[in-house]
């Protein structure tokens, strides 16, 4: 809607409650940020794409696309603009944590304006350490770099096909959870096709063959597949080289 002066960078606020949006705007502007407000998820997403803000304050309960969907779409486009979620409910926090989108930041309503400004500042400071890139995922000797779509075992790069990469990345982002073949088909391949669940087995076998003993994928008999090992996250590839 309107953009104020932006000495410290532009912050996009996507919030449908005008009273809250106004309080946020006032406090961010006082702290030296430029502020742009959108009232629904669809307009918010479009404005983030066109204005490229330094950070986004994203309400979850929004008309149209909700805040989680907006963030998910940005990340799927490899847009890692820092996001600070604003949430009113515990179940929303679970969804944020489950996302693993590099946006583990949230404030709960009601929040103090001062807290919000402090969190925006810290989110921005953190993102400057690793500009516009998701963290690398490390399991044992396997390192997956989501931004460059590359996988390494120790220092050796392993060539995966696009689907193999997506499958491994999907499981590594969700350690400790077991996924059925149907779920993997629907989430990784993006469609529901009961007849082709064997496809999952074939691709898992290919990933395992390529990663060898380093493969973190476990078969859960009668259920599906999981990555159990703890997954570490790091913004620096060198952290994985030890
Ligand atoms: Ca709302």
Coordinates of C-alpha atoms and ligand atoms in Angstrom, one line a residue:
X1 CA 0.0 0.0 0.0
X2 CA 2.4 2.7 1.0
X3 CA 6.2 2.8 1.6
X4 CA 7.7 5.0 4.2
X5 CA 11.4 6.1 4.4
X6 CA 13.7 3.1 4.5
X7 CA 17.0 4.0 6.1
X8 CA 17.5 0.5 7.5
X9 CA 15.8 -1.4 4.7
X10 CA 12.3 -2.2 3.7
X11 CA 10.2 -4.5 5.8
X12 CA 7.2 -6.1 4.3
X13 CA 4.3 -6.6 6.7
X14 CA 1.5 -9.0 5.6
X15 CA -1.2 -8.7 8.2
X16 CA -5.0 -8.5 7.8
X17 CA -5.8 -6.8 11.1
X18 CA -5.4 -3.1 10.5
X19 CA -4.9 -2.2 14.1
X20 CA -2.0 -4.6 14.4
X21 CA -0.5 -3.6 11.0
X22 CA -0.6 0.0 12.1
X23 CA 1.2 -0.7 15.4
X24 CA 3.8 -2.6 13.6
X25 CA 4.3 0.1 11.0
X26 CA 4.6 2.8 13.6
X27 CA 7.2 1.0 15.6
X28 CA 9.3 -0.2 12.6
X29 CA 9.2 3.3 11.1
X30 CA 10.3 4.8 14.5
X31 CA 13.2 2.3 14.4
X32 CA 14.3 3.5 11.0
X33 CA 12.8 0.8 8.8
X34 CA 10.8 1.4 5.6
X35 CA 7.4 -0.4 5.8
X36 CA 5.1 -1.8 3.2
X37 CA 1.8 -3.4 4.3
X38 CA -0.3 -5.9 2.5
X39 CA -3.5 -7.4 3.9
X40 CA -3.7 -10.8 2.3
X41 CA -1.4 -13.7 1.3
X42 CA -1.8 -13.4 -2.4
X43 CA -1.0 -9.6 -2.5
X44 CA 1.7 -10.2 0.0
X45 CA 3.4 -12.8 -2.1
X46 CA 3.2 -10.6 -5.2
X47 CA 4.6 -7.6 -3.3
X48 CA 7.5 -9.6 -1.9
X49 CA 8.4 -10.8 -5.4
X50 CA 8.3 -7.3 -6.8
X51 CA 9.7 -5.1 -4.0
X52 CA 12.3 -7.6 -2.6
X53 CA 12.1 -6.4 1.0
X54 CA 15.0 -7.0 3.5
X55 CA 12.7 -9.1 5.6
X56 CA 9.0 -10.1 5.9
X57 CA 6.7 -10.0 8.9
X58 CA 4.2 -12.6 8.0
X59 CA 0.9 -13.2 9.9
X60 CA -0.2 -16.8 9.6
X61 CA -4.0 -16.4 9.6
X62 CA -4.5 -14.5 6.4
X63 CA -7.3 -14.4 3.8
X64 CA -6.4 -16.2 0.6
X65 CA -3.0 -17.9 1.0
X66 CA -2.1 -18.2 4.6
X67 CA 1.3 -17.1 5.9
X68 CA 2.8 -20.7 5.8
X69 CA 1.8 -21.1 2.2
X70 CA 3.3 -17.7 1.3
X71 CA 6.6 -18.8 2.9
X72 CA 6.5 -22.2 1.3
X73 CA 6.0 -20.7 -2.2
X74 CA 8.9 -18.2 -1.7
X75 CA 11.2 -21.0 -0.6
X76 CA 10.2 -23.2 -3.5
X77 CA 11.3 -20.4 -5.7
X78 CA 14.6 -20.4 -3.8
X79 CA 13.7 -17.0 -2.3
X80 CA 15.3 -17.0 1.2
X81 CA 14.2 -13.5 2.3
X82 CA 14.1 -13.7 6.1
X83 CA 10.7 -14.3 7.5
X84 CA 9.4 -13.5 10.9
X85 CA 6.0 -15.2 11.5
X86 CA 3.3 -13.7 13.7
X87 CA 1.1 -16.3 15.2
X88 CA -1.8 -16.5 17.6
X89 CA -2.0 -20.3 18.2
X90 CA 0.1 -23.2 19.4
X91 CA -0.9 -25.4 16.5
X92 CA 0.5 -22.7 14.1
X93 CA 3.8 -22.9 15.9
X94 CA 3.9 -26.6 15.2
X95 CA 3.4 -26.0 11.6
X96 CA 6.2 -23.4 11.5
X97 CA 8.6 -25.7 13.2
X98 CA 7.6 -28.5 10.9
X99 CA 8.4 -26.4 7.8
X100 CA 12.1 -26.3 8.2
X101 CA 12.2 -23.4 5.8
X102 CA 15.0 -21.5 7.3
X103 CA 12.4 -19.4 9.0
X104 CA 12.3 -20.7 12.5
X105 CA 11.5 -17.2 13.8
X106 CA 8.2 -16.3 15.1
X107 CA 6.5 -14.0 17.7
X108 CA 3.2 -14.9 19.3
X109 CA 0.3 -12.5 19.7
X110 CA 0.0 -10.5 21.8
X111 CA 3.6 -9.2 21.4
X112 CA 5.1 -6.0 22.5
X113 CA 6.1 -3.7 19.6
X114 CA 9.6 -3.4 21.2
X115 CA 10.0 -7.2 21.1
X116 CA 8.9 -7.3 17.5
X117 CA 11.4 -4.6 16.4
X118 CA 14.2 -6.5 18.3
X119 CA 13.3 -9.7 16.5
X120 CA 13.3 -8.1 13.1
X121 CA 16.7 -6.7 13.8
X122 CA 18.0 -10.0 14.9
X123 CA 16.5 -11.9 11.9
X124 CA 18.2 -9.4 9.6
X125 CA 21.5 -9.6 11.4
X126 CA 21.4 -13.4 11.2
X127 CA 20.5 -13.4 7.5
X128 CA 23.5 -11.2 6.7
X129 CA 25.8 -14.0 7.8
X130 CA 24.3 -16.3 5.1
X131 CA 22.7 -14.1 2.5
X132 CA 19.8 -15.6 0.6
X133 CA 20.7 -19.2 1.0
X134 CA 19.2 -22.1 3.0
X135 CA 21.4 -24.0 5.4
X136 CA 23.3 -27.1 4.3
X137 CA 22.0 -30.3 5.8
X138 CA 24.5 -32.7 7.3
X139 CA 23.9 -36.3 8.3
X140 CA 27.0 -38.3 9.1
X141 CA 29.2 -37.9 6.1
X142 CA 26.5 -36.7 3.8
X143 CA 26.1 -33.0 3.1
X144 CA 23.2 -31.7 1.0
X145 CA 23.3 -28.1 -0.3
X146 CA 19.8 -27.1 -1.1
X147 CA 20.7 -23.8 -2.9
X148 CA 23.1 -25.4 -5.4
X149 CA 21.3 -28.8 -5.4
X150 CA 24.5 -30.7 -4.7
X151 CA 25.2 -33.6 -2.5
X152 CA 28.6 -34.7 -1.1
X153 CA 29.8 -37.7 0.8
X154 CA 32.8 -36.4 2.7
X155 CA 34.5 -34.2 0.0
X156 CA 33.3 -36.3 -2.9
X157 CA 30.4 -35.0 -4.9
X158 CA 27.7 -37.5 -5.7
X159 CA 25.6 -36.9 -8.9
X160 CA 21.9 -37.4 -8.2
X161 CA 19.1 -36.9 -10.6
X162 CA 16.6 -34.2 -9.8
X163 CA 14.1 -36.6 -8.4
X164 CA 16.7 -38.5 -6.3
X165 CA 17.9 -35.1 -4.9
X166 CA 14.3 -34.1 -4.1
X167 CA 13.6 -37.4 -2.4
X168 CA 16.8 -37.3 -0.3
X169 CA 16.3 -33.6 0.6
X170 CA 12.7 -34.3 1.6
X171 CA 13.7 -37.0 4.1
X172 CA 16.7 -35.1 5.4
X173 CA 14.6 -32.0 6.1
X174 CA 12.3 -34.2 8.3
X175 CA 14.6 -36.4 10.4
X176 CA 12.9 -38.9 12.7
X177 CA 9.7 -39.1 10.7
X178 CA 8.6 -42.1 8.8
X179 CA 7.0 -41.6 5.4
X180 CA 4.9 -44.0 3.5
X181 CA 5.5 -44.5 -0.2
X182 CA 2.1 -42.9 -1.0
X183 CA 3.1 -39.8 1.0
X184 CA 6.4 -39.6 -0.8
X185 CA 4.8 -40.0 -4.2
X186 CA 2.4 -37.2 -3.4
X187 CA 4.9 -34.8 -1.7
X188 CA 8.0 -35.4 -3.8
X189 CA 6.5 -36.3 -7.2
X190 CA 3.6 -34.0 -6.6
X191 CA 0.8 -36.2 -7.6
X192 CA -1.2 -39.1 -6.2
X193 CA -0.7 -42.3 -8.1
X194 CA -1.4 -45.5 -6.1
X195 CA -0.1 -47.8 -8.9
X196 CA 3.4 -46.2 -9.0
X197 CA 4.5 -46.5 -5.4
X198 CA 7.2 -48.9 -6.6
X199 CA 8.7 -45.9 -8.2
X200 CA 9.7 -44.8 -4.7
X201 CA 11.5 -48.0 -4.0
X202 CA 13.4 -47.8 -7.3
X203 CA 14.6 -44.2 -6.5
X204 CA 15.5 -45.0 -2.9
X205 CA 17.6 -47.9 -4.2
X206 CA 19.3 -45.6 -6.6
X207 CA 20.1 -43.0 -3.9
X208 CA 21.5 -45.7 -1.7
X209 CA 23.6 -47.2 -4.5
X210 CA 25.1 -43.7 -5.1
X211 CA 25.7 -42.8 -1.5
X212 CA 26.9 -46.2 -0.5
X213 CA 27.4 -46.9 3.2
X214 CA 26.9 -43.2 4.0
X215 CA 23.2 -43.3 3.0
X216 CA 21.1 -42.1 5.9
X217 CA 17.9 -43.6 4.6
X218 CA 16.3 -46.4 6.7
X219 CA 13.6 -48.8 5.5
X220 CA 10.8 -49.1 8.0
X221 CA 9.2 -52.5 7.2
X222 CA 5.6 -52.3 6.2
X223 CA 5.6 -48.5 6.5
X224 CA 8.1 -46.7 4.4
X225 CA 11.3 -44.7 4.8
X226 CA 12.9 -42.4 7.2
X227 CA 16.1 -40.6 8.0
X228 CA 16.7 -41.2 11.7
X229 CA 20.1 -39.7 12.3
X230 CA 20.3 -36.1 13.7
X231 CA 20.5 -33.6 10.9
X232 CA 22.8 -30.6 11.5
X233 CA 22.3 -27.4 9.7
X234 CA 25.0 -25.0 8.7
X235 CA 25.2 -22.0 6.5
X236 CA 28.8 -22.8 5.6
X237 CA 29.9 -25.7 3.5
X238 CA 33.2 -25.8 5.3
X239 CA 31.5 -26.9 8.5
X240 CA 30.9 -30.2 6.8
X241 CA 34.5 -30.7 5.9
X242 CA 36.1 -32.2 8.9
Ligands
LIG1 CA1 -4.7 -12.6 10.9

